[in-house]
């Protein structure tokens, strides 16, 4: 389900690992928080009709593997990003979706969000495939650098003991990100359903980012850029991180993302 990069040389940087809900009591507390009103509180800000892009209605693996990632910041505020199931127990998102920078301080001083909770296929307040807590987060120490804003989340099994991939399936992932052919962008920009746009990607920021000719906005961070036929089984090649008013930009997946993925899947 994966492919390795043969293009630019590997990015050498230190991986940092953070335990989120590794104990059973922490898992229960996180799930109880989000299902007991936390998700509904975030949803109060969701757009339900005035959508910036069309909703995805073609089903397929996208409807199961792409979902909403909830997080509580150190300041107590809650928010949501987008994430995708890409391994037997691994979900990919943007690093800034799980860590909050401190103004004027280096990236390593950023605070960790907590109680992470992923709802694959989230739609209109429902969790058709259940919800999953996060055991461990892996990302770059200098995650704010272009090309490193990506995180792999090692998921806890669901309450029924099954790994997330047994419930949702897996979206293929490639670490050979290249602008080629049609691509698709999926995200939850504070909407009650996943949105979609298509286009052709181009390189940006010295081939560390992919530029996508589509805007979604806050909440779509971490959303996958997918090459190939999204209605079938397209491949994740980047994760969205920001936009500039004209286009969106995503971290292109290469050697460093592959290291994160391999550690998440083999631990």
Coordinates of C-alpha atoms in Angstrom, one line a residue:
X1 CA 0.0 0.0 0.0
X2 CA 3.0 2.3 0.2
X3 CA 5.8 3.5 -2.2
X4 CA 9.2 5.0 -1.3
X5 CA 10.7 8.2 -2.7
X6 CA 13.5 8.1 -5.2
X7 CA 13.7 11.9 -5.8
X8 CA 15.1 14.5 -3.4
X9 CA 17.5 13.3 -0.7
X10 CA 16.1 12.4 2.7
X11 CA 15.4 15.2 5.2
X12 CA 17.6 14.6 8.3
X13 CA 15.8 15.8 11.4
X14 CA 15.0 14.4 14.8
X15 CA 11.7 12.6 15.4
X16 CA 9.9 13.5 18.6
X17 CA 7.4 11.0 20.1
X18 CA 4.5 12.1 22.4
X19 CA 2.2 9.8 24.3
X20 CA -1.4 11.0 24.3
X21 CA -3.9 8.4 25.5
X22 CA -1.7 5.5 26.2
X23 CA -3.4 4.3 29.4
X24 CA -6.9 2.8 29.5
X25 CA -8.2 5.5 31.8
X26 CA -6.9 8.2 29.4
X27 CA -8.7 6.6 26.4
X28 CA -12.0 6.4 28.3
X29 CA -11.7 10.0 29.4
X30 CA -10.9 11.3 25.9
X31 CA -13.8 9.4 24.3
X32 CA -16.2 10.4 27.0
X33 CA -15.2 14.1 26.6
X34 CA -15.8 14.2 22.9
X35 CA -18.9 12.0 22.7
X36 CA -20.3 13.6 25.8
X37 CA -20.6 17.1 24.3
X38 CA -17.1 18.0 23.0
X39 CA -17.9 17.2 19.4
X40 CA -21.2 19.0 19.6
X41 CA -19.5 22.1 20.9
X42 CA -17.1 22.2 18.0
X43 CA -20.0 21.6 15.6
X44 CA -21.8 24.8 16.6
X45 CA -19.4 26.6 14.4
X46 CA -19.9 24.3 11.4
X47 CA -21.2 25.4 8.0
X48 CA -24.1 23.2 7.0
X49 CA -25.3 24.9 3.8
X50 CA -22.9 27.7 2.7
X51 CA -20.0 25.4 1.7
X52 CA -16.8 26.7 0.2
X53 CA -16.4 23.6 -2.0
X54 CA -18.8 20.8 -2.9
X55 CA -19.5 18.0 -0.5
X56 CA -18.0 14.6 -1.5
X57 CA -20.9 12.3 -2.4
X58 CA -19.1 9.6 -4.5
X59 CA -18.5 7.3 -1.5
X60 CA -15.7 4.8 -2.0
X61 CA -12.8 4.5 0.4
X62 CA -12.7 8.2 1.0
X63 CA -16.0 8.1 2.8
X64 CA -14.5 5.7 5.3
X65 CA -10.8 6.7 5.7
X66 CA -11.0 10.5 5.7
X67 CA -12.4 12.0 8.9
X68 CA -12.3 14.7 11.5
X69 CA -9.6 14.9 14.2
X70 CA -10.6 16.6 17.4
X71 CA -8.0 18.1 19.9
X72 CA -8.0 20.1 23.1
X73 CA -5.3 22.7 23.4
X74 CA -3.3 23.4 26.5
X75 CA -5.3 26.6 26.9
X76 CA -8.5 24.5 27.2
X77 CA -9.8 25.5 23.7
X78 CA -11.0 22.8 21.4
X79 CA -10.7 22.5 17.6
X80 CA -10.8 20.2 14.7
X81 CA -8.7 19.3 11.7
X82 CA -8.8 16.6 9.0
X83 CA -7.0 13.3 8.9
X84 CA -6.8 10.0 6.9
X85 CA -6.3 6.3 7.7
X86 CA -3.1 5.2 5.9
X87 CA -2.0 2.2 7.8
X88 CA -3.1 -0.8 9.9
X89 CA -3.2 1.6 12.9
X90 CA -1.8 4.8 11.5
X91 CA -3.6 8.1 10.7
X92 CA -1.9 11.0 9.0
X93 CA -2.5 14.7 9.6
X94 CA -0.6 18.0 9.8
X95 CA 1.8 18.5 12.7
X96 CA 0.2 21.8 13.7
X97 CA -3.1 20.0 14.2
X98 CA -1.7 18.3 17.3
X99 CA 0.7 20.9 18.6
X100 CA 0.4 24.6 19.2
X101 CA 3.3 27.0 18.7
X102 CA 4.3 29.5 21.4
X103 CA 4.9 33.0 20.0
X104 CA 8.6 33.9 19.9
X105 CA 9.7 30.5 21.0
X106 CA 11.3 27.7 18.9
X107 CA 9.2 24.9 17.5
X108 CA 10.4 22.5 20.2
X109 CA 8.8 24.7 22.8
X110 CA 5.3 24.2 21.3
X111 CA 2.6 22.8 23.6
X112 CA 1.0 19.4 22.9
X113 CA -2.7 19.2 22.3
X114 CA -4.3 16.4 24.2
X115 CA -7.3 14.1 24.2
X116 CA -7.0 13.6 20.5
X117 CA -10.0 11.8 19.0
X118 CA -10.5 10.8 15.4
X119 CA -13.9 10.2 13.8
X120 CA -13.6 8.6 10.3
X121 CA -16.4 9.4 7.9
X122 CA -17.8 12.1 10.2
X123 CA -21.1 13.5 8.8
X124 CA -23.7 15.8 10.3
X125 CA -22.8 15.0 13.9
X126 CA -22.6 11.2 13.4
X127 CA -19.7 8.8 13.7
X128 CA -20.7 6.0 11.3
X129 CA -17.5 4.0 12.0
X130 CA -17.1 5.0 15.6
X131 CA -14.3 7.1 17.1
X132 CA -10.7 6.3 18.0
X133 CA -8.3 7.7 20.5
X134 CA -4.6 8.3 19.8
X135 CA -1.9 6.3 21.6
X136 CA 1.2 8.1 20.3
X137 CA 2.1 11.0 18.0
X138 CA 5.3 11.1 15.9
X139 CA 6.5 14.3 14.2
X140 CA 9.6 16.4 13.5
X141 CA 11.2 18.4 16.3
X142 CA 11.5 21.3 13.9
X143 CA 8.0 20.7 12.5
X144 CA 7.5 24.4 11.5
X145 CA 10.0 24.1 8.7
X146 CA 8.5 23.7 5.2
X147 CA 8.2 20.0 4.3
X148 CA 8.0 18.9 7.9
X149 CA 4.5 19.9 8.9
X150 CA 3.2 16.3 9.1
X151 CA 2.4 13.9 11.9
X152 CA 1.6 10.2 12.1
X153 CA -0.8 9.2 14.8
X154 CA -0.6 5.7 16.2
X155 CA -4.2 4.8 17.0
X156 CA -5.5 2.8 19.9
X157 CA -7.9 0.0 19.0
X158 CA -11.6 0.7 19.2
X159 CA -13.7 -0.4 22.2
X160 CA -14.4 -3.6 20.4
X161 CA -10.7 -4.4 20.2
X162 CA -10.4 -3.9 16.4
X163 CA -7.7 -1.8 14.8
X164 CA -9.0 1.2 12.9
X165 CA -8.0 -0.3 9.5
X166 CA -10.2 -3.3 10.2
X167 CA -13.2 -0.9 10.5
X168 CA -12.4 1.7 7.7
X169 CA -9.9 0.1 5.4
X170 CA -6.8 1.9 4.4
X171 CA -6.1 4.7 1.9
X172 CA -2.9 4.0 0.0
X173 CA 0.0 6.3 0.7
X174 CA 3.1 7.2 -1.4
X175 CA 6.3 8.9 -0.4
X176 CA 7.1 9.8 -4.0
X177 CA 5.1 13.0 -4.1
X178 CA 5.3 14.5 -7.6
X179 CA 2.9 17.0 -9.4
X180 CA 1.4 14.8 -12.1
X181 CA -2.0 14.4 -13.5
X182 CA -5.3 15.0 -11.7
X183 CA -5.4 15.3 -8.0
X184 CA -8.0 15.7 -5.3
X185 CA -8.2 17.6 -2.0
X186 CA -10.5 16.6 0.9
X187 CA -11.2 18.4 4.1
X188 CA -13.5 19.5 6.9
X189 CA -13.1 23.3 6.9
X190 CA -15.5 23.5 9.9
X191 CA -18.3 21.8 7.9
X192 CA -20.6 19.0 8.9
X193 CA -19.4 16.8 6.0
X194 CA -16.2 16.3 4.0
X195 CA -15.7 18.6 1.1
X196 CA -13.8 18.0 -2.1
X197 CA -12.1 19.8 -5.0
X198 CA -10.0 18.7 -7.9
X199 CA -7.2 20.1 -9.9
X200 CA -3.5 19.8 -10.9
X201 CA -0.8 20.3 -8.3
X202 CA 2.5 22.1 -8.8
X203 CA 5.7 22.4 -6.7
X204 CA 6.1 25.2 -4.2
X205 CA 8.8 26.2 -1.7
X206 CA 11.7 24.3 -3.2
X207 CA 9.8 21.1 -3.8
X208 CA 8.8 20.7 -0.2
X209 CA 5.2 21.6 -0.7
X210 CA 2.5 20.9 -3.3
X211 CA 0.4 23.8 -4.4
X212 CA -3.3 22.9 -5.0
X213 CA -5.5 25.4 -7.0
X214 CA -8.3 25.3 -4.5
X215 CA -9.2 26.9 -1.2
X216 CA -11.0 25.4 1.8
X217 CA -9.9 27.2 5.0
X218 CA -9.4 26.5 8.6
X219 CA -10.3 22.9 9.7
X220 CA -9.1 21.5 6.4
X221 CA -5.5 21.3 7.7
X222 CA -4.3 17.7 7.6
X223 CA -6.6 16.9 4.8
X224 CA -5.2 14.6 2.1
X225 CA -4.1 15.5 -1.4
X226 CA -4.8 12.4 -3.3
X227 CA -3.5 11.4 -6.8
X228 CA -5.4 9.1 -9.1
X229 CA -9.0 8.2 -9.1
X230 CA -10.4 9.3 -5.7
X231 CA -13.7 7.6 -6.3
X232 CA -11.7 4.3 -6.6
X233 CA -8.7 4.1 -4.4
X234 CA -6.4 7.1 -4.9
X235 CA -3.1 7.6 -3.1
X236 CA -2.3 10.2 -0.4
X237 CA 0.8 12.2 -1.5
X238 CA 0.5 15.3 0.7
X239 CA -1.4 16.8 3.7
X240 CA -2.8 20.3 3.6
X241 CA -1.2 22.9 5.9
X242 CA -2.4 26.4 4.8
X243 CA -3.5 28.7 2.0
X244 CA -2.6 32.2 0.7
X245 CA -5.9 33.4 -0.7
X246 CA -5.3 31.9 -4.2
X247 CA -4.3 28.3 -3.5
X248 CA -3.8 25.7 -0.8
X249 CA -0.4 24.2 0.2
X250 CA 0.4 20.7 1.5
X251 CA 3.4 19.0 2.9
X252 CA 4.7 16.7 0.1
X253 CA 5.3 13.2 1.5
X254 CA 8.9 12.1 1.2
X255 CA 11.6 10.3 3.1
X256 CA 10.9 11.9 6.4
X257 CA 7.2 11.1 6.3
X258 CA 8.2 7.6 5.4
X259 CA 10.3 7.3 8.6
X260 CA 7.4 8.5 10.7
X261 CA 5.1 6.0 9.0
X262 CA 7.4 3.0 9.4
X263 CA 7.9 3.7 13.1
X264 CA 4.2 4.1 13.7
X265 CA 3.4 0.8 11.9
X266 CA 6.2 -1.2 13.5
X267 CA 6.1 -0.1 17.1

